[in-house]
Amino acid sequence: MIGGLFIYNHKGEVLISRVYRDDIGRNAVDAFRVNVIHARQQVRSPVTNIARTSFFHVKRSNIWLAAVTKQNVNAAMVFEFLYKMCDVMTAYFGKISEENIKNNFVLIYELLDEILDFGYPQNSETGALKTFITQQGIKGQTKEEQSQITSQVTGQIGWRREGIKYRRNELFLDVLESVNLLMSPQGQVLSAHVSGRVVMKSYLSGMPECKFGMNDKIVIDKQGKGAASDDAGKSSGKQSIAIDDCTFHQCVRLSKFDSERSISFIPPDGEYELMRYRTTKDIILPFRVIPLVREVGRTKLEVKVVIKSNFKPSLLAQKIEVRIPTPLNTSGVQVICMKGKAKYKASENAIVWKIKRMAGMKESQISAEIELLPTNDKKKWARPPISMNFEVPFAPSGLKVRYLKVFESKLNYSDHDVIKWVRYIGRSGIYETRC
Amino acid sequence: MTDSKYFTTTKKGEIFELKAELNSDKKEKKKEAVKKVIASMTVGKDVSALFPDVVNCMQTDNLELKKLVYLYLMNYAKSQPDMAIMAVNTFVKDCEDPNPLIRALAVRTMGCIRVDKITEYLCEPLRKCLKDEDPYVRKTAAVCVAKLHDINAQLVEDQGFLDTLKDLISDSNPMVVANAVAALSEIAESHPNSNLLDLNPQTINKLLTALNECTEWGQIFILDCLANYTPRDDRESQSICERVTPRLSHANSAVVLSAVKVLMKFMEMLPKDLDYYGTLLKKLAPPLVTLLSAEPELQYVALRNINLIVQRRPEILKHEMKVFFVKYNDPIYVKLEKLDIMIRLASQANIAQVLAELKEYATEVDVDFVRKAVRAIGRCAIKVEQSAERCVSTLLDLIQTKVNYVVQEAIVVIKDIFRKYPNKYESVIATLCENLDSLDEPEARAAMIWIVGEYAERIDNADELLESFLEGFHDESTQVQLQLLTAIVKLFLKKPTETQELVQQVLSLATQDSDNPDLRDRGYIYWRLLSTDPVAAKEVVLAEKPLISEETDLIEPTLLEELICHIGTLASVYHKPPSAFVEGSRGVQHKRLPGSAGSGESVESPDTGSAAGVSEAPPAVIPSQGDLLEDLLNLDLTPPTTTGPPPPASSGMQMGAMDLLGGGLDSLMGDESEPPPIPLRTDTPQSPQLPHQSPSPPDYSPTEVGPGDHAGLVKLGGDLGGGPAMGTGFGAPPAAMPASFNVPVSGGLDDLFDLGGGVGMPMGVFNPPKTVWLPAMKAKGLEISGTFVRRAGVIQMEMTLTNKAMSVMTDFAIQFNRNSFGLAPAGPLQVLTPLSPNQSIEAALPLSTVGPVMKMEPLNNLQVAVKNNIDVFYFSCQYPISMLFAEDGKMERQVFLATWKDIPNDNESQFQIKDCHLNSDAASNKLQGSNIFTIAKRTVEGQDMLYQSMKLTNGIWVLAELRVQAGNPNYTISLKCRAPEVSQCVFQNYEMVLKN
């Protein structure tokens, strides 16, 4: 298991050092600094083996977190734990920075003592942790409160405490998707997928039992079969989407999903990620990029890029940005664009074209002349792909929320009393067209 | 909330000041001071001098302060054991506190203090806490047992904590169960043979129930533990799989990977025609793909694991090629891994897409990545024949870019393509030759030279090209020198008229002006060859080369099986067994996949333990010795793992080759042989590496060592055997070798047994005395003598290593060739200290019988390769077959009778044991020592009949009837076995045991 956990600043100075196992000594702290943080070469692996000691590291801004072990540990678990550790710290004191870590080092030690015992990760849900790791001492806790804490930390529903009360029961669902594309210069889709998340903010009283439904093809087809009418099956089939795979927050009963494909759970209080999913079929690609690059002699490039929006004219895409890479030996650029603003950014080796808003089924174009300095460099310019950023108010996968039902049998509010909000946001992930 | 100020106090006299503050009356001041102490501790300052003062602050009702003091204690208690006792009272008191959080805190901290006196006091509170009413305390106590075990294992056993821990598996709280499982798994790891984690269907059921309810981390502990279980049959296997599959949808990647591990392992037991098997295969793909959208570090772990899964079960991801396409801003470690998997998944169906991608990658920035992409194009050509032409043209395009390292890499792979498809793409040679000047890496130069030599007849100015390399011959690396030598000889044989001068030049450069033994010896061989018999030379040097294989750098199957059992762990990230990077006994156990459906059960029960039913070593499927040549060529001993490729073999032909290359030749030549005309010297024996190294990289290309060239060499041994100029020893077959090293190599059993006179073990166990296996003369001064012993079920190879050379020897490693009973080292060879000249060292190597199997001749022959800092050496030895007789080899009478009848009479063999003067009881006792069990004795007409049974480690039963007549020194023995091949060995063993 994890033998020790160290946090360093960008210079390699130790900010936190907690050793869990006898086989990890102080010299391990230095070994990581010398061999990884101060290494001349770029980091070639997130796992490093130095003298039979393995170091796992992740970096958050300029802070290094390293877990150390001498055993054959579960590597995936160690990384998951390091990410979790970052989440917990962020939930307690905000951004992970040198200053915040120094300011909260006592708290961090207290957390590390609680969530990692002898190197074994323990309950690390912030909801539960915040009930008893408070930096305020434990004065005033009654016996009932204490046993409530311990049963929550160890219990089946470790992510929610009892006795939550809201005057207004309300929940917000955000369907956040990132659409990824890699397109050939000829307009052929090399790969496209949507990775989506359903984020829920719940402000519900008691221990509500929730059931979430979406237009999952498997579920719809099942119901379609049940319905007598063939037409119904067809029409619903059109609207349903094939989900390649999905993963759920630990509150969701996985065995129930596996057998009935129904998503039921008791939600944590506040904001959390209910599920993640991935689709590859019938994706709505909100934009199409058509590049045209022509080399005129050895000192000039002509670039023309057309973008076309491909969604309902009534919808508006926002924060559109097209990034056209330029060669390293660019000496000057002239740009003409029909819409928005375009600028050559020498430091980023790219022309950045920004458009604030664009409606569906529209088209826009930019053309640029790039002057090049003659070089002796034999190596050809690698022509990185043209990338795009945008935000659209729909889900490119076609996912729709059908319902989210809330049942709380002990309290006197029903599904109808809960105010529910749903929002869809589609963002560009890695949206690239080769040129 | 500005604790950062504690980091900045660096003035002198600080300790003194802190001392005063710690003893202050004001609580706040105390707390401030402790914080300062902890901050100093964090940055590495020694604040142990404050020990008593800090411990004084422990008695407090302020929990935050208490935790800080505990933190301090955990760090310094070990250096101040006497003062640490001061803390015991507080701990014991806290363990009784009404607040469960404080009870847990106390027991948690106490377990982290590694001071004997404190651990003694820990036992009572721990016992109480294990049965505490609060689950939070119990889950903490469960882990504490593992802590205590790490400090004092005996104490944990004596106090009966293990049983309490086992009880916690049935606890009502899922987290307690999970922590108990984690603690037990860890303790079980250091007791490989204990039945501590007694996994049976009932406990498995409890674990599966807890799996649905506990935290994500708990689920990982439970899944990892489940993976160690072997279900009884395919039905149980399926039902566990069904309950584990829902975990594939968990948001935590580690839960997913651990579930994949369980499924991959248990799937082995499912019959392939089962519907569920197909369903399961389909269910595995999506979660694996989803792992690729995790954070990059996790992606890396996932990709390393997918690499293994793809090798074991390519069908799972064969349609998912696209997800492994590299993204422009992936971190480099993700890119390289994706590329690896892309090549493994490349097939005719997707090759066009793959090639288009690879071409893109070849224009990227990162040099390593670009090189790998270029190599990948070459591998595609070799793997998918239909794509070869496109690959070649892509490579030519890349050569046109003139980017130096791209060109070099392309030339290296084109050479492999030529090997795979001879006489097909030679039209590109002209283009390649244009780039001759830009090649500055040895590998690329060697590849280019190989091409020029191989196709000398089609390149008009081949002689000029090669001559240009010759100018700087001495500055070239060995790889290039060797290749240049061979290429020029090839050229000479093809165009003898114009190139005589050139060949003279290179031969003299290689033989007279070089200090490199490999180069010199190869030079001499060519020289001799050319001057004696040019026709034979042509046959040898220009021999047709066998085709190279498609799949390269696959992980060796037994290692792959083991790594599959370690999915998700570090072993799967490093692609090394845990024993390669974990110290001590932990993790040295080799995990294996369960046998497939239907065959697993027959191993145990004697009535079905026939040769055909045994899953591990059914004689019928033992691979033939023909594979040996390939093994020999793939030999790579560099990593000291226990499951590497096997060492070479001893059948006549290979022996010839081996001796020719290894030290054998030198010893035959005597010590003081002169430089030419007898062109071999003993002071610089060659390495057993094959001389014609093809110029490809060892870690990558399909032709690690040119198999074709080697075939030529084998021939060389035969052809030149009678050559008059070769000296007496040169062509002599191994049988003619001096007796001293004849014994271990090809010697009959007699020699071995003759040497084994007189010594017997007191308990009646017969262990042959050590014999010399590897004489110093053959191994550059390393002498190895050894023997085999079996003690309490463990087979050991006991060796004495003696250094008879002048220099220190280090870095020992050992490997076995595949052998009849799958003997393999169970751990690395433990020679930890360097071996100085004239020093001997004893090494005992425990053996397992789970290695790869291949039938040997004789059956008990074992071929061994030993490596040290100097070289790799080979020898073979024979082990007494009684090493393999299991302790549970006593058959039931009834079963014996039935089996005896059941085995056809054709399988019976009779032998005579002469000159044995024991009575039947004494014989029986003696044999029992070697696990040959007498089941019944019958006396008929003054003749004692002993019915005996023994069981080999691979489950083969041998039944024997031994007839002893009073006064007659000759015994008769009849052996019956379903695998009659073993009878001869067993008989010899009888003879050996009875006569000693």
Tab-separated table of N, CA, C and O in Angstrom, chain A residues 343-421:
chain	number	residue	atom	x	y	z
A	343	LYS	N	-6.512	37.730	-35.080
A	343	LYS	CA	-5.237	38.319	-34.714
A	343	LYS	C	-4.162	37.269	-34.852
A	343	LYS	O	-4.392	36.097	-34.523
A	344	TYR	N	-2.998	37.691	-35.298
A	344	TYR	CA	-1.868	36.775	-35.305
A	344	TYR	C	-1.154	36.894	-33.965
A	344	TYR	O	-0.782	37.990	-33.548
A	345	LYS	N	-0.979	35.791	-33.247
A	345	LYS	CA	-0.291	35.843	-31.962
A	345	LYS	C	1.049	35.123	-32.115
A	345	LYS	O	1.116	33.886	-32.158
A	346	ALA	N	2.083	35.940	-32.229
A	346	ALA	CA	3.409	35.383	-32.515
A	346	ALA	C	3.849	34.436	-31.400
A	346	ALA	O	4.456	33.402	-31.659
A	347	SER	N	3.522	34.790	-30.154
A	347	SER	CA	3.997	33.969	-29.041
A	347	SER	C	3.361	32.581	-29.057
A	347	SER	O	3.920	31.625	-28.532
A	348	GLU	N	2.197	32.484	-29.639
A	348	GLU	CA	1.517	31.179	-29.658
A	348	GLU	C	1.624	30.502	-31.010
A	348	GLU	O	1.081	29.425	-31.221
A	349	ASN	N	2.313	31.164	-31.941
A	349	ASN	CA	2.454	30.629	-33.290
A	349	ASN	C	1.106	30.264	-33.898
A	349	ASN	O	0.926	29.163	-34.412
A	350	ALA	N	0.180	31.194	-33.817
A	350	ALA	CA	-1.136	30.887	-34.351
A	350	ALA	C	-1.905	32.154	-34.688
A	350	ALA	O	-1.654	33.218	-34.116
A	351	ILE	N	-2.827	32.003	-35.616
A	351	ILE	CA	-3.805	33.057	-35.859
A	351	ILE	C	-5.033	32.678	-35.042
A	351	ILE	O	-5.512	31.541	-35.127
A	352	VAL	N	-5.479	33.602	-34.216
A	352	VAL	CA	-6.645	33.289	-33.387
A	352	VAL	C	-7.821	34.125	-33.862
A	352	VAL	O	-7.762	35.350	-33.910
A	353	TRP	N	-8.863	33.439	-34.246
A	353	TRP	CA	-10.046	34.102	-34.823
A	353	TRP	C	-11.201	33.895	-33.845
A	353	TRP	O	-11.554	32.757	-33.544
A	354	LYS	N	-11.733	35.015	-33.329
A	354	LYS	CA	-12.789	34.903	-32.321
A	354	LYS	C	-14.093	35.472	-32.830
A	354	LYS	O	-14.112	36.551	-33.432
A	355	ILE	N	-15.157	34.741	-32.591
A	355	ILE	CA	-16.493	35.226	-32.951
A	355	ILE	C	-17.363	35.094	-31.708
A	355	ILE	O	-17.375	34.040	-31.069
A	356	LYS	N	-18.060	36.159	-31.348
A	356	LYS	CA	-18.829	36.120	-30.098
A	356	LYS	C	-20.035	35.208	-30.189
A	356	LYS	O	-20.257	34.367	-29.325
A	357	ARG	N	-20.822	35.385	-31.246
A	357	ARG	CA	-22.039	34.592	-31.380
A	357	ARG	C	-22.224	34.186	-32.817
A	357	ARG	O	-21.821	34.882	-33.735
A	358	MET	N	-22.841	33.048	-33.028
A	358	MET	CA	-23.139	32.634	-34.391
A	358	MET	C	-24.372	31.749	-34.359
A	358	MET	O	-24.435	30.816	-33.557
A	359	ALA	N	-25.327	32.061	-35.210
A	359	ALA	CA	-26.557	31.263	-35.240
A	359	ALA	C	-26.337	30.003	-36.063
A	359	ALA	O	-25.323	29.860	-36.731
A	360	GLY	N	-27.302	29.103	-36.013
A	360	GLY	CA	-27.187	27.856	-36.755
A	360	GLY	C	-27.331	28.059	-38.242
A	360	GLY	O	-27.873	29.073	-38.696
A	361	MET	N	-26.817	27.099	-39.020
A	361	MET	CA	-26.898	27.085	-40.476
A	361	MET	C	-26.312	28.347	-41.106
A	361	MET	O	-26.822	28.860	-42.085
A	362	LYS	N	-25.246	28.858	-40.535
A	362	LYS	CA	-24.560	30.021	-41.105
A	362	LYS	C	-23.157	29.600	-41.545
A	362	LYS	O	-22.702	28.493	-41.253
A	363	GLU	N	-22.478	30.526	-42.213
A	363	GLU	CA	-21.153	30.211	-42.708
A	363	GLU	C	-20.285	31.447	-42.573
A	363	GLU	O	-20.767	32.556	-42.710
A	364	SER	N	-19.033	31.277	-42.282
A	364	SER	CA	-18.138	32.421	-42.201
A	364	SER	C	-16.758	32.004	-42.682
A	364	SER	O	-16.429	30.815	-42.709
A	365	GLN	N	-15.932	33.002	-42.996
A	365	GLN	CA	-14.686	32.674	-43.661
A	365	GLN	C	-13.567	33.598	-43.226
A	365	GLN	O	-13.784	34.760	-42.903
A	366	ILE	N	-12.371	33.072	-43.210
A	366	ILE	CA	-11.195	33.896	-42.925
A	366	ILE	C	-10.143	33.558	-43.968
A	366	ILE	O	-10.008	32.406	-44.376
A	367	SER	N	-9.423	34.569	-44.436
A	367	SER	CA	-8.285	34.248	-45.285
A	367	SER	C	-7.066	35.007	-44.783
A	367	SER	O	-7.182	36.124	-44.275
A	368	ALA	N	-5.933	34.387	-44.899
A	368	ALA	CA	-4.707	34.978	-44.362
A	368	ALA	C	-3.545	34.724	-45.294
A	368	ALA	O	-3.484	33.688	-45.963
A	369	GLU	N	-2.660	35.684	-45.321
A	369	GLU	CA	-1.406	35.512	-46.051
A	369	GLU	C	-0.281	35.516	-45.031
A	369	GLU	O	-0.147	36.443	-44.248
A	370	ILE	N	0.499	34.487	-45.062
A	370	ILE	CA	1.567	34.359	-44.066
A	370	ILE	C	2.911	34.491	-44.757
A	370	ILE	O	3.226	33.736	-45.683
A	371	GLU	N	3.678	35.481	-44.322
A	371	GLU	CA	5.023	35.667	-44.886
A	371	GLU	C	6.009	34.851	-44.057
A	371	GLU	O	5.959	34.859	-42.825
A	372	LEU	N	6.900	34.178	-44.739
A	372	LEU	CA	7.852	33.341	-44.017
A	372	LEU	C	9.262	33.839	-44.213
A	372	LEU	O	9.605	34.381	-45.268
A	373	LEU	N	10.083	33.649	-43.191
A	373	LEU	CA	11.510	33.931	-43.321
A	373	LEU	C	12.155	32.711	-43.958
A	373	LEU	O	11.823	31.586	-43.620
A	374	PRO	N	13.051	32.939	-44.879
A	374	PRO	CA	13.733	31.760	-45.438
A	374	PRO	C	14.621	31.117	-44.375
A	374	PRO	O	15.271	31.821	-43.606
A	375	THR	N	14.604	29.796	-44.287
A	375	THR	CA	15.451	29.126	-43.289
A	375	THR	C	16.215	27.999	-43.950
A	375	THR	O	15.889	27.545	-45.033
A	376	ASN	N	17.231	27.554	-43.231
A	376	ASN	CA	18.008	26.423	-43.721
A	376	ASN	C	17.491	25.116	-43.148
A	376	ASN	O	17.958	24.047	-43.491
A	377	ASP	N	16.539	25.269	-42.249
A	377	ASP	CA	16.011	24.093	-41.566
A	377	ASP	C	15.401	23.143	-42.594
A	377	ASP	O	14.447	23.468	-43.276
A	378	LYS	N	15.968	21.955	-42.665
A	378	LYS	CA	15.476	20.992	-43.649
A	378	LYS	C	14.115	20.459	-43.245
A	378	LYS	O	13.324	20.060	-44.076
A	379	LYS	N	13.879	20.446	-41.962
A	379	LYS	CA	12.657	19.814	-41.484
A	379	LYS	C	11.434	20.590	-41.931
A	379	LYS	O	11.360	21.803	-41.788
A	380	LYS	N	10.498	19.865	-42.468
A	380	LYS	CA	9.273	20.511	-42.929
A	380	LYS	C	8.421	20.937	-41.735
A	380	LYS	O	8.501	20.361	-40.665
A	381	TRP	N	7.591	21.920	-41.982
A	381	TRP	CA	6.685	22.349	-40.927
A	381	TRP	C	5.661	21.229	-40.692
A	381	TRP	O	5.118	20.640	-41.621
A	382	ALA	N	5.403	20.941	-39.411
A	382	ALA	CA	4.590	19.771	-39.085
A	382	ALA	C	3.104	19.971	-39.378
A	382	ALA	O	2.347	19.025	-39.395
A	383	ARG	N	2.693	21.180	-39.643
A	383	ARG	CA	1.272	21.489	-39.885
A	383	ARG	C	0.353	20.922	-38.811
A	383	ARG	O	-0.413	19.988	-39.069
A	384	PRO	N	0.399	21.462	-37.621
A	384	PRO	CA	-0.532	20.997	-36.585
A	384	PRO	C	-1.970	21.263	-37.035
A	384	PRO	O	-2.212	22.147	-37.853
A	385	PRO	N	-2.914	20.517	-36.504
A	385	PRO	CA	-4.290	20.692	-36.946
A	385	PRO	C	-4.880	22.033	-36.503
A	385	PRO	O	-4.424	22.645	-35.547
A	386	ILE	N	-5.911	22.467	-37.234
A	386	ILE	CA	-6.659	23.672	-36.853
A	386	ILE	C	-7.643	23.264	-35.763
A	386	ILE	O	-8.371	22.282	-35.912
A	387	SER	N	-7.629	23.975	-34.649
A	387	SER	CA	-8.520	23.563	-33.572
A	387	SER	C	-9.593	24.624	-33.342
A	387	SER	O	-9.446	25.779	-33.747
A	388	MET	N	-10.653	24.222	-32.708
A	388	MET	CA	-11.799	25.104	-32.530
A	388	MET	C	-12.353	25.010	-31.118
A	388	MET	O	-12.324	23.940	-30.508
A	389	ASN	N	-12.812	26.116	-30.599
A	389	ASN	CA	-13.531	26.118	-29.321
A	389	ASN	C	-14.888	26.778	-29.512
A	389	ASN	O	-15.014	27.710	-30.310
A	390	PHE	N	-15.868	26.289	-28.808
A	390	PHE	CA	-17.198	26.900	-28.881
A	390	PHE	C	-18.054	26.386	-27.734
A	390	PHE	O	-17.658	25.471	-27.001
A	391	GLU	N	-19.216	26.982	-27.620
A	391	GLU	CA	-20.186	26.518	-26.635
A	391	GLU	C	-21.553	26.591	-27.294
A	391	GLU	O	-21.896	27.614	-27.871
A	392	VAL	N	-22.331	25.503	-27.222
A	392	VAL	CA	-23.665	25.515	-27.826
A	392	VAL	C	-24.701	25.101	-26.780
A	392	VAL	O	-24.394	24.335	-25.877
A	393	PRO	N	-25.940	25.604	-26.903
A	393	PRO	CA	-26.955	25.328	-25.873
A	393	PRO	C	-27.737	24.048	-26.134
A	393	PRO	O	-28.940	24.021	-25.983
A	394	PHE	N	-27.086	23.004	-26.580
A	394	PHE	CA	-27.761	21.713	-26.717
A	394	PHE	C	-26.713	20.620	-26.506
A	394	PHE	O	-25.512	20.911	-26.416
A	395	ALA	N	-27.195	19.380	-26.452
A	395	ALA	CA	-26.270	18.284	-26.229
A	395	ALA	C	-25.931	17.626	-27.562
A	395	ALA	O	-26.808	17.026	-28.170
A	396	PRO	N	-24.704	17.759	-28.038
A	396	PRO	CA	-24.353	17.195	-29.341
A	396	PRO	C	-24.590	15.692	-29.450
A	396	PRO	O	-24.741	15.162	-30.543
A	397	SER	N	-24.653	15.002	-28.344
A	397	SER	CA	-24.921	13.563	-28.417
A	397	SER	C	-26.391	13.280	-28.684
A	397	SER	O	-26.745	12.195	-29.103
A	398	GLY	N	-27.233	14.276	-28.434
A	398	GLY	CA	-28.666	14.059	-28.570
A	398	GLY	C	-29.318	13.591	-27.279
A	398	GLY	O	-30.503	13.265	-27.256
A	399	LEU	N	-28.565	13.560	-26.190
A	399	LEU	CA	-29.123	13.087	-24.927
A	399	LEU	C	-30.200	14.033	-24.399
A	399	LEU	O	-30.067	15.255	-24.491
A	400	LYS	N	-31.295	13.448	-23.939
A	400	LYS	CA	-32.368	14.234	-23.332
A	400	LYS	C	-32.698	13.642	-21.975
A	400	LYS	O	-32.758	12.414	-21.827
A	401	VAL	N	-32.920	14.521	-21.015
A	401	VAL	CA	-33.381	14.047	-19.709
A	401	VAL	C	-34.876	13.820	-19.804
A	401	VAL	O	-35.610	14.716	-20.239
A	402	ARG	N	-35.339	12.618	-19.472
A	402	ARG	CA	-36.777	12.335	-19.558
A	402	ARG	C	-37.457	12.620	-18.230
A	402	ARG	O	-38.546	13.166	-18.184
A	403	TYR	N	-36.814	12.248	-17.183
A	403	TYR	CA	-37.412	12.550	-15.882
A	403	TYR	C	-36.365	12.457	-14.786
A	403	TYR	O	-35.302	11.858	-14.966
A	404	LEU	N	-36.632	13.074	-13.656
A	404	LEU	CA	-35.907	12.809	-12.425
A	404	LEU	C	-36.926	12.824	-11.306
A	404	LEU	O	-37.476	13.866	-10.958
A	405	LYS	N	-37.257	11.627	-10.843
A	405	LYS	CA	-38.314	11.532	-9.837
A	405	LYS	C	-37.707	11.498	-8.451
A	405	LYS	O	-36.654	10.903	-8.240
A	406	VAL	N	-38.372	12.163	-7.524
A	406	VAL	CA	-37.881	12.212	-6.145
A	406	VAL	C	-38.948	11.634	-5.218
A	406	VAL	O	-40.112	12.021	-5.297
A	407	PHE	N	-38.550	10.675	-4.376
A	407	PHE	CA	-39.484	10.111	-3.385
A	407	PHE	C	-38.872	10.248	-2.013
A	407	PHE	O	-37.721	9.844	-1.818
A	408	GLU	N	-39.611	10.820	-1.113
A	408	GLU	CA	-39.154	10.819	0.276
A	408	GLU	C	-40.358	10.408	1.091
A	408	GLU	O	-41.290	11.191	1.290
A	409	SER	N	-40.365	9.178	1.541
A	409	SER	CA	-41.564	8.641	2.177
A	409	SER	C	-41.776	9.217	3.569
A	409	SER	O	-42.888	9.382	4.020
A	410	LYS	N	-40.662	9.556	4.263
A	410	LYS	CA	-40.813	9.961	5.661
A	410	LYS	C	-41.249	11.413	5.802
A	410	LYS	O	-41.842	11.790	6.797
A	411	LEU	N	-40.897	12.234	4.839
A	411	LEU	CA	-41.253	13.650	4.947
A	411	LEU	C	-42.444	13.943	4.042
A	411	LEU	O	-42.728	13.197	3.105
A	412	ASN	N	-43.082	15.046	4.337
A	412	ASN	CA	-44.324	15.291	3.613
A	412	ASN	C	-44.136	16.174	2.386
A	412	ASN	O	-44.724	17.209	2.244
A	413	TYR	N	-43.213	15.789	1.514
A	413	TYR	CA	-43.196	16.464	0.218
A	413	TYR	C	-43.161	15.399	-0.868
A	413	TYR	O	-42.652	14.300	-0.666
A	414	SER	N	-43.746	15.690	-2.000
A	414	SER	CA	-43.819	14.687	-3.051
A	414	SER	C	-43.026	15.171	-4.261
A	414	SER	O	-42.521	16.290	-4.287
A	415	ASP	N	-42.956	14.309	-5.226
A	415	ASP	CA	-42.229	14.608	-6.451
A	415	ASP	C	-42.675	15.934	-7.069
A	415	ASP	O	-41.867	16.703	-7.574
A	416	HIS	N	-43.998	16.210	-6.965
A	416	HIS	CA	-44.519	17.431	-7.601
A	416	HIS	C	-44.029	18.691	-6.925
A	416	HIS	O	-43.953	19.745	-7.546
A	417	ASP	N	-43.714	18.588	-5.645
A	417	ASP	CA	-43.319	19.796	-4.915
A	417	ASP	C	-41.882	20.219	-5.203
A	417	ASP	O	-41.460	21.312	-4.852
A	418	VAL	N	-41.121	19.317	-5.807
A	418	VAL	CA	-39.715	19.639	-6.047
A	418	VAL	C	-39.599	20.475	-7.308
A	418	VAL	O	-40.182	20.150	-8.346
A	419	ILE	N	-38.855	21.562	-7.198
A	419	ILE	CA	-38.646	22.410	-8.373
A	419	ILE	C	-37.400	21.902	-9.086
A	419	ILE	O	-36.340	21.746	-8.474
A	420	LYS	N	-37.554	21.595	-10.372
A	420	LYS	CA	-36.439	20.978	-11.104
A	420	LYS	C	-36.027	21.855	-12.275
A	420	LYS	O	-36.873	22.418	-12.971
A	421	TRP	N	-34.758	21.933	-12.501
A	421	TRP	CA	-34.210	22.726	-13.600
A	421	TRP	C	-33.263	21.844	-14.419
A	421	TRP	O	-32.460	21.118	-13.860
